Each structure stands twice: as structure tokens, then as C-alpha cells.
Amino acid sequence: MLHERSWHAHLALVLGVAVFAFPIYMALNGSTWDAGTIGGGRMPLYPGAEAAANYGQAWFSGEGARAKGAPVSVMMINSFLMAVIITLGKVAISIISAYAVVFFAFPLRMFFFWMIFITLMLPVEVRIIPTYAVAANLGLIDSFAGLTVPLIASATATLLFRQFFLTIPDELVEASKIDGAGPLRFFWDTVLPLSRTNIAALCVILFIYGWNQYLWPLLITTSPEMETIVIGITKLVSTADAHTDWNLIMATTVLAMLPPVAVVILMQRWFVRGLIESEK
Amino acid sequence: MAEVRLGGVTKQFGAVRVIHGVDCTIADGEFVVILGPSGCGKSTLLRIIAGLEQQTSGQVFIGPRDVTLVEPKDRNIAMVFQNYALYPHLSVFENMAYGLKVRGTPRAEVDTRVRRAARTLELEALLDRRPRQLSGGQRQRVAMGRAIVRDPQVFLFDEPLSNLDAKLRVQMRVEIKRLHQSLRTTSVYVTHDQVEAMTLADRLIVMNAGRVEQIGTPLEVYTTPASTFVGGFIGSPPMNMLSGRLSASGDSVELGDTAVALAGAFPTHAGRPIVLGIRPEHMSIGGRSRLSASVELVEALGADTLVHATTGSAKDIVTLRLPGDARVDRGQRLAIDVAPANLHVFDRDSGQRLGR
Ligand SMILES: Nc1ncnc2c1ncn2[C@@H]1O[C@H](COP(=O)(O)OP(=O)(O)OP(=O)(O)O)[C@@H](O)[C@H]1O
Ligand SMILES: [Mg+2]
């Protein structure tokens, strides 16, 4: 029954992949032609000969015929630092708060839990004006602290860790107590190693989340030295003139995709394990 | 090694009282089994000894030391849990060594002690494995290894064998007994398995609904149950309980229209309602008895034959354990004989033992 249908299933999958992959192919393809060919609307479906020139220009200067931007190398480093700081910060903060909520009985514990939970319902956009005001008053504009700290508090990651911690058997906690481990020791020796796969999976998701940040960096950075790659791409696109440096944009876009793809590929094994397996 | 003493220990969860004042002393080197039905508070009591649960009132002593307010890690105890509670990410060696490591024991000594424990428990070949690469019985042995390497004053076991299959359970039971005989560490062992309790215990603590019903050696508890609860709980099949009334002189029991003579006399309870307890194996057929019953069901087990019968007048169900070659048929009328010395008399209202 299932076997007979696999032909159709395959066709559906191939079509799906084609639909998703085509724009990416077009970006790759576009990055190999000169601006005139693309701008004229007659870009062939096969690669052109300008790849080296386009990538070199994007990476080292970022300046096209009209567009003026920071070099991709600078923006990539900015984006990378931002994503890494957000990822590490989120994981650290959320694992610690989940640990407190699950393993300690303190006054108003459920209150704090619900406070964290409720922030889930408030997306960044809702609190962006007050957050901006606070960040500006603290002098965080055009700094990595300003780029990352306001994004670090994470209800989602806290909830994820909480759900995982709830599956750690009470008896394991008690065995550890009898073995003489205090709360910090238990965290370090038992909880952290058991959370390894969860942390890895979360790192992948959060890295991509950080890398793709748009609205907040747009507000908080003004100088070209602090520009992130996502902002850089949009600035390239929004040149008022008819002549847009599509070749440069495509090259920049392809470069911008590489780190998230690399992270997913490198962490794939861990990522999948974190999603399907809990080591108990 | 040390004795363990509980003084007036009670425990309440919110408004619900689950332990109602337990007093007992467990002697140095003794193996005591806490036995009782599910939910009677055995685990809670054990966890109070461990310090994992704070008692509502009362005191706990380990040796001469009052540990009522002492943290579990400072009580010098080790506990073996029902689900083993091994650290999944550590090897067998590291699992056993962890408690020593946390306490800052020098590396060389950790090594010797873990290896010695591993030898005792035949775990030497498994030291590098993770818990999930072990069978249930092996995990249980690692859990015991983790307890013994620390050489604590008291071992606490909470139903450690209940996740194992029947055969392994018997084998581990023997191992635990042997271990105790060589180490002589004071042990408190919780179970609801009678056979485990009878075979392991130096003394039994029988609990019911948060109270201690009886403390004694397995044989004492079996031969002189302190209450109808103990009589009914210990022994399989359980003790037969027949409702009756003491005669005016207090030396015989009226069961419906038959009178059964007792070995002793209970003049203070003359005329009062009582329960007469008789072990199935103490009933035989024939002789001079006036207790008659008709056979309902016969279970031939080979070595024994269990006969379920209803008594003539009172319509109580009784079970007899007869020799395997006894020939009894359904519907047959039996004349049951019991030696007076094997009749247990309990007060019907309180359930307390009056005597024989
Ligand atoms: N944390 C708790 N909160 C509320 N009630 C509890 C708690 N722990 C145990 N109880 C109650 O206390 C009573 C005794 O529980 P306990 O676990 O000691 O029983 P037990 O004799 O070990 O039973 P079992 O043989 O099933 O393990 C039960 O009625 C249980 O519902
Ligand atoms: Mg229990």
C-alpha cells in the first residue's frame, strides 16, 4: 500500500524541493553575472563569468556603482559576534532560570514562572520603543552590548529547559543529595551534562535567530562599522535609483547564508539528537 | 555502624497525616525490614531517616547523634532506590566514585575502594559501561556498589528489587543477605513483598496506615501476630478470621451455634465479641472437632492442597492448607480440627491480640 504510493510521494517531495531551491539557485546564479546583464532583465539560467569580481567587491569594499555599504567582511563579523553573544547569553540565562524554577522552592516561585511565561506573548516589536529608550539612556547605541543584551532574555528557551528538567527523576536529585553534592555541584556535574543535546539543539536555533535579527539592529546601530549583514542587504536594495547593483546584492546574500548553513551542517548530528532523544 | 532510633516521628503532608507517631530502635548491625501495604507510609518513614523528607514532629538519632535537623549528606547514610537512580552520563566506575569524589577523597583511595566494591559485586568487567548499557540486575548492583563504597553507617533500601523479574529478585535477595552478613552495616529495607521481608529481616516492622502494628522477628510476627491486621497481612494464604463471642466464663468461643474451647481464658473479656484467627496450615480434617464446613473450591498445588470452605453456621469463608495427598471434593462436608494452642484470639473492636 505504502510502497505503491512512494512514486507520488517522491514527485511531491521533488516539486517541493524545486520550489524552495529555485530562489536560492537564482541568487547563486545572479552573483555570477555583471550588473548590466541582470539589470536588463535577460539573465540566463546558467552561471556567468563575473563570480570572482562580484564576491571580491562585496567582501572587500561593499561599494557598487551606486550602492554604498560597509564591506561584507565587516558586516559578517558583526553579525557573527551578535549571533554568538545572543546564543550564549540566552542559553546561559535560560538554563539558570529554569534550574531555579524547577529545583528550588522559593517564595513566589510560580509567580516568577508565569512572569517569564507571559513575556512569550510580547514579541520584540511590542516592547521595542521602551527598550530603545532604556538602551539609548544607557548609552548602548552602536555597541555590541546594545545589539545583544536586550535580546538575551528568553522565555522560550527557559520553558524548553524547564520541560526537560521536569523529566529528570526526583530520585536522581535525591541520590545526588545523598552523595553530597550541593545545588551548584548538582547543576555542574549532573544537570549540565544531561542537557548537552538540548543545549546543542537550542544553540542552532538561537544562532539563526540572532543572525536573522533585523528590526532591533536597525534601530540600535547607526554607524557603518556596527552594521550587520541583514541590514546591509536591505540598504543595498533600497537605492532610490533605477540602477541597482543586483550582482553585489546576490553575492552578499549568498555570503550571508553561509554561516547559518554551516552551523546547521556542523551541528546536525547534535541537533537531531537533541530533538528526538533524551538521555535517561 | 550505628543504631537508628526514631522517637515520636510524625509526618503531615498539608492537612493529611501519613505517619502517626513512630517509635522504634534499630540495633547496630541489624537488618530491619519495614513491611506494609501500599500507601501505608513506608517510603515516607525511610525518607525521614535519610533526611530527604522533614518530619513534622519527633526525632531521629543515628548512633548517639541527633540528626533531626542534619542534611542527608551529613547523616552518613547511603540509599538504594527502586529506580536505581544512577547518573546516566557517568560510567559505572564514575557512578560509584561520585560520592567519594564530592567528599574530596584522594584519587588513589577512590580507586581502591571502587575496585574493591566492584569485586564484591562482580562488576569489574562493567566498570567502563554507561548505565543504559546494563541489564536491570546489573544496574541494581551498581546502585548497591555506590552505597557500599562510601562505607556509611546505615544502608537504606526502598523496594530495591521491585523492578526485577522474579528469578533475578530471588538471586539479588540472596546477594543482599550475603552482603549484609559480610559488612554488618545497619540496614533498613522497605518492601511490600512478604517473602523478601521474611527471608531478609532480622526484625520486621509491620506498618499499617501510618502506624507501627508490630515489631518483631519474622517468626514472632508470624506465630503471634499483634493484631488482626498483621495476621491477615502476613502469611499466604492469610490467617482465617472467624467472628465469635467469648463465653461467659471466657475460656471458650461461641461461633454461631458451635463452641470452641480455648487454651487460655480471658475472663476480663467474657461475653465480648472477638475474632478467632486460625492459620490455614493449623486446620486439619477429622478428629473431635465441632467446626463444620462445606467445600467450595479445591486448589491442588502439589506439595499442598488449598481448600476453600464455608463454615456451617456463621457462613465465614475459611482456607485450609492440607497435605498434597489429601482427597477432598467440592461440596463435601468437612469436620475441621484445630489444636487449641493454635487459636489466636483478637478483640473485635480494636483488632488487638488478646492471646491464645
Ligand atoms: N509529597 C507528598 N505529598 C502528599 N502526600 C504524599 C507525598 N508523599 C507521599 N504522600 C502520601 O503519603 C502516604 C504514604 O506514602 P508512601 O510513599 O510513604 O507509601 P508507601 O508505603 O511507600 O507505599 P508504596 O508501597 O506504594 O511505595 C500516601 O498516602 C501518599 O499518598
Ligand atoms: Mg514506597
XYZ file of C-alpha atoms and ligand atoms in Angstrom:
668
model
C 0.000 0.000 0.000
C 2.569 2.477 1.205
C 5.075 1.146 -1.245
C 2.804 1.702 -4.240
C 2.378 5.326 -3.294
C 6.041 6.131 -2.855
C 6.324 7.245 -6.505
C 3.784 10.026 -5.912
C 5.383 10.907 -2.615
C 8.707 11.304 -4.336
C 7.268 13.534 -7.001
C 5.701 15.766 -4.354
C 8.983 15.983 -2.498
C 10.952 16.788 -5.649
C 8.491 19.545 -6.557
C 8.695 20.931 -3.037
C 12.469 20.982 -3.113
C 12.425 22.654 -6.540
C 10.108 25.393 -5.320
C 12.256 26.064 -2.280
C 15.583 25.732 -4.017
C 14.867 27.854 -7.076
C 15.229 31.279 -5.423
C 18.459 30.167 -3.823
C 19.711 28.993 -7.176
C 18.749 32.325 -8.692
C 20.710 34.153 -6.020
C 23.753 31.970 -6.648
C 23.375 32.406 -10.386
C 22.863 36.162 -10.114
C 26.043 36.548 -8.169
C 27.997 35.326 -11.215
C 26.787 37.878 -13.764
C 27.558 41.566 -14.152
C 25.086 44.240 -13.083
C 24.139 45.140 -16.635
C 23.020 41.627 -17.578
C 20.811 41.276 -14.509
C 19.508 44.825 -14.676
C 18.498 44.329 -18.299
C 16.196 41.528 -17.217
C 17.893 38.994 -19.521
C 19.840 36.969 -17.018
C 20.410 33.420 -18.346
C 19.694 30.399 -16.130
C 23.305 29.253 -16.363
C 26.240 30.768 -14.409
C 28.169 33.700 -15.791
C 31.831 34.639 -15.513
C 31.804 37.523 -13.003
C 31.744 35.470 -9.796
C 35.243 36.346 -8.613
C 34.804 40.032 -9.297
C 31.416 40.236 -7.584
C 32.440 38.329 -4.455
C 35.712 40.190 -4.219
C 33.980 43.519 -4.442
C 31.319 42.583 -1.907
C 33.755 41.091 0.562
C 36.412 43.819 0.478
C 34.626 47.101 -0.309
C 30.881 46.715 -0.446
C 30.751 49.687 -2.803
C 28.963 49.221 -6.114
C 28.344 51.712 -8.897
C 25.647 53.355 -6.798
C 25.281 51.426 -3.566
C 27.360 52.472 -0.610
C 27.738 49.991 2.220
C 30.238 48.545 4.587
C 32.335 45.637 3.294
C 30.691 42.260 3.793
C 33.684 41.094 5.831
C 32.953 43.711 8.500
C 29.239 43.050 8.500
C 29.766 39.305 8.719
C 31.965 39.701 11.754
C 29.392 41.986 13.370
C 26.564 39.564 12.629
C 28.596 36.626 13.813
C 29.530 38.270 17.106
C 25.953 39.375 17.659
C 24.556 35.901 16.961
C 27.119 34.184 19.168
C 26.617 36.563 22.082
C 22.833 36.266 21.835
C 23.059 32.476 21.651
C 25.413 32.058 24.575
C 23.585 34.673 26.622
C 20.194 33.143 26.014
C 21.355 29.628 26.810
C 23.120 30.723 29.981
C 20.300 32.875 31.316
C 17.527 30.463 30.454
C 19.229 27.340 31.800
C 19.899 29.086 35.079
C 16.388 30.437 35.451
C 14.861 27.089 34.516
C 17.097 25.429 37.116
C 15.866 27.821 39.759
C 12.222 27.387 38.837
C 12.346 23.587 38.732
C 14.678 22.592 41.552
C 14.180 25.226 44.229
C 11.175 26.033 46.351
C 11.289 29.773 46.971
C 8.530 32.248 47.717
C 6.545 33.338 44.669
C 8.148 30.672 42.525
C 5.062 30.196 40.376
C 4.646 33.939 40.118
C 8.103 34.256 38.618
C 7.476 31.344 36.349
C 4.328 32.956 34.995
C 6.082 36.285 34.612
C 8.623 34.602 32.357
C 5.867 32.748 30.578
C 3.840 35.890 29.890
C 6.738 37.614 28.160
C 6.347 34.914 25.494
C 3.236 36.717 24.399
C 5.051 40.005 23.950
C 7.111 39.966 20.757
C 10.122 42.248 20.451
C 8.116 44.746 18.361
C 5.649 45.406 21.197
C 8.267 46.487 23.676
C 10.701 47.950 21.204
C 10.101 51.651 21.920
C 10.608 51.462 25.689
C 13.506 49.067 25.205
C 15.076 51.521 22.792
C 14.616 54.373 25.233
C 16.296 52.402 28.004
C 19.147 51.298 25.754
C 19.665 54.840 24.480
C 19.729 56.261 28.008
C 22.292 53.693 28.994
C 24.450 54.790 26.079
C 24.261 51.422 24.364
C 23.694 52.730 20.859
C 26.275 51.460 18.378
C 27.713 48.896 20.762
C 27.606 45.130 20.913
C 26.015 45.341 24.343
C 23.187 47.359 22.840
C 22.839 44.918 19.966
C 22.624 41.818 22.116
C 21.641 42.353 25.759
C 18.014 43.388 25.134
C 17.506 40.237 23.049
C 19.014 37.829 25.516
C 16.149 37.268 27.972
C 14.300 34.281 26.587
C 11.050 32.774 27.728
C 11.083 30.116 25.047
C 14.451 28.694 25.968
C 13.564 28.857 29.673
C 10.407 26.878 29.051
C 12.286 24.342 26.977
C 14.825 23.736 29.707
C 12.089 23.641 32.317
C 10.264 20.889 30.432
C 13.489 18.949 30.159
C 14.391 19.389 33.822
C 10.965 18.161 34.841
C 11.801 14.833 33.222
C 14.867 14.353 35.424
C 13.669 11.844 38.038
C 13.380 13.051 41.634
C 15.370 10.029 42.693
C 18.365 11.264 40.725
C 18.194 14.573 42.545
C 17.992 12.742 45.849
C 20.783 10.339 45.013
C 22.934 13.348 44.272
C 21.975 14.956 47.567
C 22.938 11.828 49.470
C 26.177 11.629 47.513
C 26.917 15.023 48.991
C 26.501 17.317 46.013
C 25.134 20.774 46.757
C 22.967 22.728 44.313
C 25.878 24.138 42.288
C 27.606 20.817 42.128
C 24.414 19.077 41.052
C 23.967 21.673 38.314
C 27.508 21.375 37.096
C 28.017 17.615 37.442
C 24.600 16.287 36.528
C 22.156 18.783 35.039
C 24.557 20.370 32.588
C 25.934 17.137 31.112
C 22.419 15.729 30.820
C 21.323 18.884 28.984
C 24.117 18.682 26.395
C 21.969 17.664 23.470
C 19.262 20.156 24.370
C 21.837 22.916 24.568
C 23.252 21.984 21.185
C 19.854 21.977 19.518
C 18.996 25.273 21.109
C 22.296 26.799 20.005
C 21.497 26.058 16.383
C 18.056 27.605 16.617
C 19.254 30.616 18.559
C 22.248 31.246 16.337
C 19.969 31.506 13.343
C 17.553 33.646 15.338
C 20.390 36.005 16.232
C 21.842 36.047 12.751
C 18.472 36.963 11.245
C 17.716 39.844 13.628
C 16.569 42.850 11.654
C 14.389 45.351 13.449
C 16.451 45.736 16.594
C 19.862 46.190 14.885
C 18.216 48.657 12.527
C 17.258 50.829 15.480
C 20.254 50.467 17.693
C 23.096 50.807 15.147
C 23.805 53.909 13.123
C 27.443 53.786 12.127
C 28.576 51.603 9.209
C 31.189 49.880 11.413
C 28.376 48.351 13.500
C 26.178 47.309 10.605
C 25.026 43.683 10.446
C 24.727 41.779 7.237
C 20.925 41.605 7.226
C 20.761 45.387 7.490
C 23.481 45.713 4.868
C 21.479 43.744 2.312
C 18.389 45.883 2.741
C 20.453 49.042 2.405
C 21.871 47.742 -0.843
C 18.406 47.037 -2.173
C 16.883 50.348 -1.261
C 18.905 52.591 -3.507
C 16.472 55.090 -4.982
C 17.901 54.975 -8.497
C 16.818 52.666 -11.238
C 20.227 51.116 -11.362
C 20.555 48.576 -8.535
C 23.724 46.529 -8.087
C 21.963 43.171 -8.217
C 25.193 41.303 -8.761
C 26.562 42.699 -5.499
C 23.332 42.065 -3.640
C 23.248 38.471 -4.776
C 26.851 37.898 -3.766
C 26.217 39.478 -0.379
C 23.086 37.378 0.109
C 24.885 34.161 -0.699
C 27.654 35.064 1.716
C 25.056 35.904 4.382
C 23.536 32.463 4.066
C 26.774 30.617 4.620
C 27.231 30.852 8.427
C 23.717 29.609 9.324
C 24.086 26.787 6.816
C 27.498 25.925 8.222
C 26.140 25.870 11.766
C 23.261 23.597 10.817
C 25.545 21.222 8.946
C 28.163 21.112 11.670
C 25.653 20.674 14.472
C 23.249 18.447 12.578
C 24.017 15.292 14.481
C 23.623 17.007 17.841
C 20.622 18.928 16.685
C 18.654 15.866 15.663
C 19.660 14.015 18.811
C 18.530 16.941 20.901
C 15.151 16.906 19.272
C 14.449 13.191 19.416
C 16.400 11.733 22.283
C 16.645 12.421 25.950
C 19.454 10.635 27.667
C 17.847 8.987 30.668
C 27.942 1.417 62.058
C 25.342 2.686 64.395
C 21.914 2.142 65.776
C 18.986 4.117 64.411
C 16.347 5.433 66.746
C 13.072 7.127 65.943
C 11.255 8.988 68.685
C 7.633 10.016 68.151
C 8.088 10.689 64.458
C 5.046 12.095 62.686
C 4.620 13.413 59.179
C 1.925 15.533 57.659
C 1.569 16.497 54.016
C -0.540 19.604 54.241
C -3.502 18.621 56.352
C -3.086 14.894 55.761
C -1.241 12.979 58.428
C 0.546 9.988 56.930
C 2.807 8.946 59.830
C 1.198 8.858 63.248
C 3.955 8.774 65.812
C 6.516 6.062 65.185
C 8.899 4.957 67.943
C 11.456 2.289 67.301
C 15.083 1.387 67.728
C 17.085 -0.444 65.121
C 20.109 -2.045 66.695
C 23.653 -1.641 65.446
C 24.264 -4.089 62.597
C 20.677 -5.196 62.414
C 18.771 -5.781 59.176
C 15.284 -4.419 59.657
C 12.546 -4.684 57.063
C 9.629 -2.279 57.016
C 6.654 -4.121 55.617
C 3.148 -2.904 54.923
C 0.537 -2.376 52.240
C 0.897 0.269 49.564
C 0.465 3.801 50.817
C 0.992 2.993 54.488
C 3.957 5.354 54.774
C 6.953 3.025 54.476
C 8.806 5.143 51.964
C 7.985 8.298 53.855
C 9.447 6.833 57.035
C 12.598 5.724 55.224
C 12.982 9.137 53.631
C 12.667 10.735 57.030
C 15.552 8.571 58.230
C 17.512 9.630 55.137
C 16.689 13.284 55.706
C 15.079 13.632 52.285
C 11.792 14.393 53.967
C 11.451 16.621 57.012
C 9.305 15.096 59.757
C 6.517 17.191 61.221
C 7.486 16.281 64.760
C 9.713 13.772 66.536
C 13.398 12.986 66.426
C 15.795 10.800 64.509
C 19.034 9.514 66.023
C 21.827 7.769 64.180
C 24.208 6.378 66.738
C 24.415 8.846 69.611
C 23.851 11.783 67.285
C 20.546 13.616 66.937
C 20.287 14.061 63.154
C 16.796 15.513 63.157
C 17.994 18.719 61.509
C 21.032 17.341 59.694
C 21.303 17.364 55.891
C 21.138 13.967 54.121
C 24.758 14.205 53.022
C 25.931 14.676 56.601
C 23.943 11.775 58.050
C 26.456 9.195 56.876
C 23.847 7.056 55.200
C 23.553 5.573 51.743
C 20.365 4.827 49.918
C 19.421 2.388 47.179
C 16.426 3.485 45.155
C 13.765 1.495 43.398
C 14.643 3.012 40.008
C 18.379 2.742 40.736
C 18.820 6.491 40.157
C 22.219 6.051 38.508
C 23.800 9.034 36.773
C 23.063 8.275 33.110
C 26.036 10.213 31.768
C 28.642 8.604 34.013
C 30.301 5.228 33.671
C 29.790 2.534 36.278
C 33.121 3.445 37.836
C 32.258 7.143 37.968
C 28.811 6.405 39.366
C 30.325 4.524 42.265
C 33.129 7.027 42.724
C 30.968 10.145 42.625
C 30.062 10.292 46.310
C 33.704 9.875 47.283
C 34.874 12.428 44.750
C 32.431 15.040 46.010
C 33.726 14.443 49.501
C 37.260 15.060 48.338
C 38.620 11.566 48.887
C 42.132 11.196 47.423
C 42.144 9.674 43.974
C 44.132 6.588 44.842
C 41.784 5.730 47.664
C 38.705 6.255 45.489
C 40.221 3.844 43.043
C 40.907 1.125 45.612
C 37.524 1.438 47.218
C 35.566 1.373 43.974
C 37.552 -1.608 42.740
C 37.040 -3.453 45.977
C 33.266 -2.843 45.829
C 33.215 -3.837 42.174
C 34.934 -7.093 43.048
C 32.432 -7.835 45.813
C 29.526 -7.241 43.461
C 31.154 -8.828 40.384
C 31.052 -5.590 38.440
C 34.725 -5.498 37.465
C 34.073 -6.217 33.808
C 31.459 -3.484 33.558
C 33.290 -0.521 35.053
C 33.542 1.398 31.785
C 29.935 0.984 30.708
C 27.165 3.508 30.947
C 24.047 2.592 32.937
C 21.914 2.217 29.834
C 24.265 -0.480 28.588
C 23.453 -2.601 31.651
C 20.662 -5.020 32.471
C 18.275 -4.297 35.333
C 20.089 -6.624 37.701
C 23.460 -5.097 36.856
C 22.126 -1.589 37.411
C 20.813 -2.687 40.767
C 24.247 -3.985 41.647
C 25.840 -0.692 40.621
C 23.351 1.128 42.837
C 24.428 -1.110 45.709
C 28.047 -0.563 44.814
C 27.535 3.169 45.020
C 26.124 2.662 48.502
C 28.857 0.412 49.828
C 31.919 2.303 48.582
C 31.179 5.110 50.984
C 31.131 2.680 53.903
C 28.218 4.509 55.574
C 26.774 3.881 58.999
C 23.367 2.936 57.652
C 22.036 1.484 54.398
C 18.548 2.444 53.359
C 16.760 0.435 50.680
C 13.437 1.444 49.159
C 11.970 -1.551 47.328
C 15.249 -2.098 45.509
C 14.173 -5.321 43.822
C 10.687 -4.493 42.671
C 11.713 -3.665 39.099
C 13.392 -7.028 38.582
C 11.854 -10.236 37.302
C 11.017 -12.987 39.763
C 14.124 -15.072 39.233
C 16.538 -12.169 39.470
C 14.742 -10.954 42.549
C 15.463 -14.196 44.357
C 19.089 -14.058 43.287
C 19.571 -10.430 44.357
C 17.820 -11.136 47.623
C 20.405 -13.744 48.415
C 23.163 -11.328 47.394
C 21.852 -8.597 49.661
C 21.663 -11.035 52.542
C 25.205 -12.204 51.904
C 26.431 -8.635 51.624
C 24.877 -7.767 54.928
C 26.415 -10.799 56.574
C 29.867 -9.739 55.468
C 29.543 -5.984 56.030
C 27.277 -5.984 59.078
C 26.076 -2.482 58.347
C 22.813 -1.422 59.949
C 20.194 -1.699 57.216
C 16.622 -0.550 56.829
C 14.806 -2.141 53.933
C 11.348 -1.237 52.687
C 9.237 -3.719 50.786
C 5.702 -4.914 50.388
C 6.866 -8.360 49.398
C 6.345 -10.755 52.285
C 8.798 -13.354 51.145
C 11.527 -10.747 50.780
C 10.680 -9.451 54.219
C 10.626 -12.837 55.926
C 13.868 -14.034 54.361
C 15.940 -10.875 54.779
C 14.844 -9.468 58.092
C 16.436 -9.855 61.460
C 13.380 -7.989 62.605
C 10.237 -6.814 60.882
C 8.391 -3.574 61.368
C 4.836 -4.112 60.155
C 3.105 -0.855 59.315
C -0.490 -0.053 58.585
C -1.909 3.358 57.703
C 0.980 5.308 59.193
C 1.221 3.320 62.410
C 3.541 0.571 63.530
C 1.415 -2.503 64.109
C 4.139 -4.821 65.314
C 7.890 -5.082 65.633
C 9.476 -8.489 65.979
C 11.439 -11.256 64.343
C 9.745 -12.744 61.300
C 8.862 -15.849 63.278
C 7.387 -13.874 66.174
C 5.307 -11.823 63.820
C 4.100 -14.963 62.117
C 3.351 -17.031 65.183
C 1.989 -14.294 67.438
C 0.515 -11.526 65.294
C -0.247 -8.485 67.411
C -3.451 -7.641 65.587
C -5.919 -8.932 63.049
C -4.173 -6.708 60.500
C -0.819 -8.403 60.986
C -2.411 -11.862 60.998
C -4.193 -11.091 57.765
C -1.228 -9.365 56.110
C 1.493 -11.889 56.876
C 1.165 -15.397 55.596
C -0.121 -16.662 52.300
C -2.903 -17.569 52.217
C -3.675 -15.250 55.116
C -4.894 -16.228 58.525
C -8.568 -17.224 58.693
C -10.635 -14.802 60.736
C -13.855 -16.054 62.309
C -16.207 -13.737 64.183
C -17.420 -15.063 67.506
C -18.126 -14.232 71.097
C -16.341 -15.267 74.248
C -18.369 -17.460 76.560
C -19.466 -16.193 79.985
C -16.501 -17.941 81.569
C -14.097 -16.527 78.977
C -12.419 -19.857 78.167
C -14.295 -20.813 75.010
C -15.572 -19.106 71.880
C -19.077 -19.352 70.503
C -19.058 -19.392 66.711
C -22.713 -19.350 65.752
C -24.113 -22.478 67.417
C -20.797 -24.229 67.936
C -18.461 -23.648 70.841
C -14.701 -23.960 70.518
C -12.543 -24.465 73.589
C -9.507 -22.202 74.031
C -6.129 -22.979 75.532
C -6.243 -19.920 77.799
C -9.018 -17.981 79.469
C -9.906 -14.301 79.102
C -12.223 -13.534 81.998
C -11.873 -9.764 81.562
C -13.365 -10.072 78.077
C -16.053 -12.616 78.963
C -19.121 -12.225 76.775
C -17.383 -9.734 74.448
C -17.241 -10.028 70.620
C -13.909 -11.368 69.407
C -12.207 -12.577 66.259
C -10.745 -16.035 66.198
C -7.670 -16.326 63.995
C -6.539 -19.676 62.611
C -3.642 -20.267 60.197
C -4.656 -22.394 57.186
C -1.963 -24.956 57.959
C -3.251 -25.412 61.504
C -6.573 -26.767 60.313
C -6.879 -30.472 59.758
C -9.855 -32.669 58.982
C -11.316 -35.328 61.188
C -10.828 -35.707 64.907
C -13.074 -34.384 67.616
C -13.861 -31.013 66.133
C -17.236 -29.366 66.151
C -16.366 -26.815 63.436
C -18.021 -27.980 60.255
C -17.714 -26.551 56.784
C -18.611 -27.397 53.219
C -16.003 -27.373 50.474
C -16.338 -24.666 47.825
C -13.103 -24.894 45.900
C -10.049 -27.120 45.892
C -6.642 -25.953 44.646
C -4.130 -28.769 44.366
C -0.664 -27.184 44.380
C 1.332 -30.385 44.522
C 3.033 -30.115 47.867
C -0.126 -28.726 49.469
C -3.794 -28.659 48.718
C -5.665 -25.461 49.495
C -9.310 -25.978 50.363
C -11.714 -23.055 50.496
C -14.820 -23.844 52.522
C -17.742 -22.049 54.144
C -18.356 -22.763 57.804
C -21.713 -24.244 58.717
C -23.358 -21.694 60.907
C -21.529 -18.386 60.515
C -21.023 -18.618 56.750
C -17.429 -17.422 57.098
C -15.021 -18.459 54.360
C -12.041 -20.390 55.610
C -8.987 -21.685 53.820
C -7.272 -24.903 54.852
C -3.804 -25.930 53.844
C -3.838 -29.727 53.696
C -1.123 -32.159 52.637
C -0.814 -32.621 48.896
C -2.269 -36.143 49.033
C -5.481 -35.127 50.822
C -8.568 -36.239 48.902
C -11.281 -33.627 49.158
C -14.112 -32.941 46.748
C -16.277 -29.961 46.077
C -19.459 -29.940 48.135
C -18.056 -32.348 50.682
C -18.790 -31.582 54.349
C -15.700 -31.337 56.478
C -15.212 -31.616 60.194
C -12.341 -29.259 60.940
C -9.996 -29.800 63.811
C -7.703 -27.181 65.332
C -5.457 -27.643 68.355
C -6.463 -25.016 70.988
C -2.853 -23.789 71.142
C -3.172 -22.637 67.539
C -6.213 -20.447 68.091
C -5.468 -16.705 68.180
C -7.970 -14.513 69.988
C -8.323 -10.845 68.960
C -10.597 -8.152 70.307
C -13.126 -7.468 67.567
C -13.437 -3.734 68.122
C -9.759 -2.809 68.419
C -8.340 -5.709 66.411
C -5.700 -6.158 69.145
C -4.441 -9.562 70.149
C -5.767 -10.931 73.428
C -3.837 -14.216 73.423
C -4.293 -17.840 72.549
N 4.887 14.557 48.635
C 3.692 14.096 49.073
N 2.644 14.936 49.166
C 1.455 14.487 49.612
N 1.205 13.241 50.000
C 2.212 12.356 49.940
C 3.501 12.740 49.472
N 4.309 11.657 49.518
C 3.542 10.655 49.985
N 2.287 11.052 50.254
C 1.202 10.233 50.812
O 1.670 9.620 51.971
C 1.194 8.300 52.061
C 2.358 7.355 52.293
O 3.156 7.336 51.136
P 4.421 6.404 50.989
O 5.065 6.724 49.703
O 5.247 6.514 52.204
O 3.747 4.984 50.906
P 4.449 3.561 50.788
O 4.100 2.801 51.991
O 5.878 3.707 50.465
O 3.663 2.944 49.562
P 4.229 2.041 48.345
O 4.343 0.652 48.848
O 3.125 2.157 47.330
O 5.508 2.633 47.894
C 0.404 8.014 50.808
O -0.964 8.087 51.129
C 0.815 9.107 49.877
O -0.279 9.474 49.079
Mg 7.074 3.441 48.659
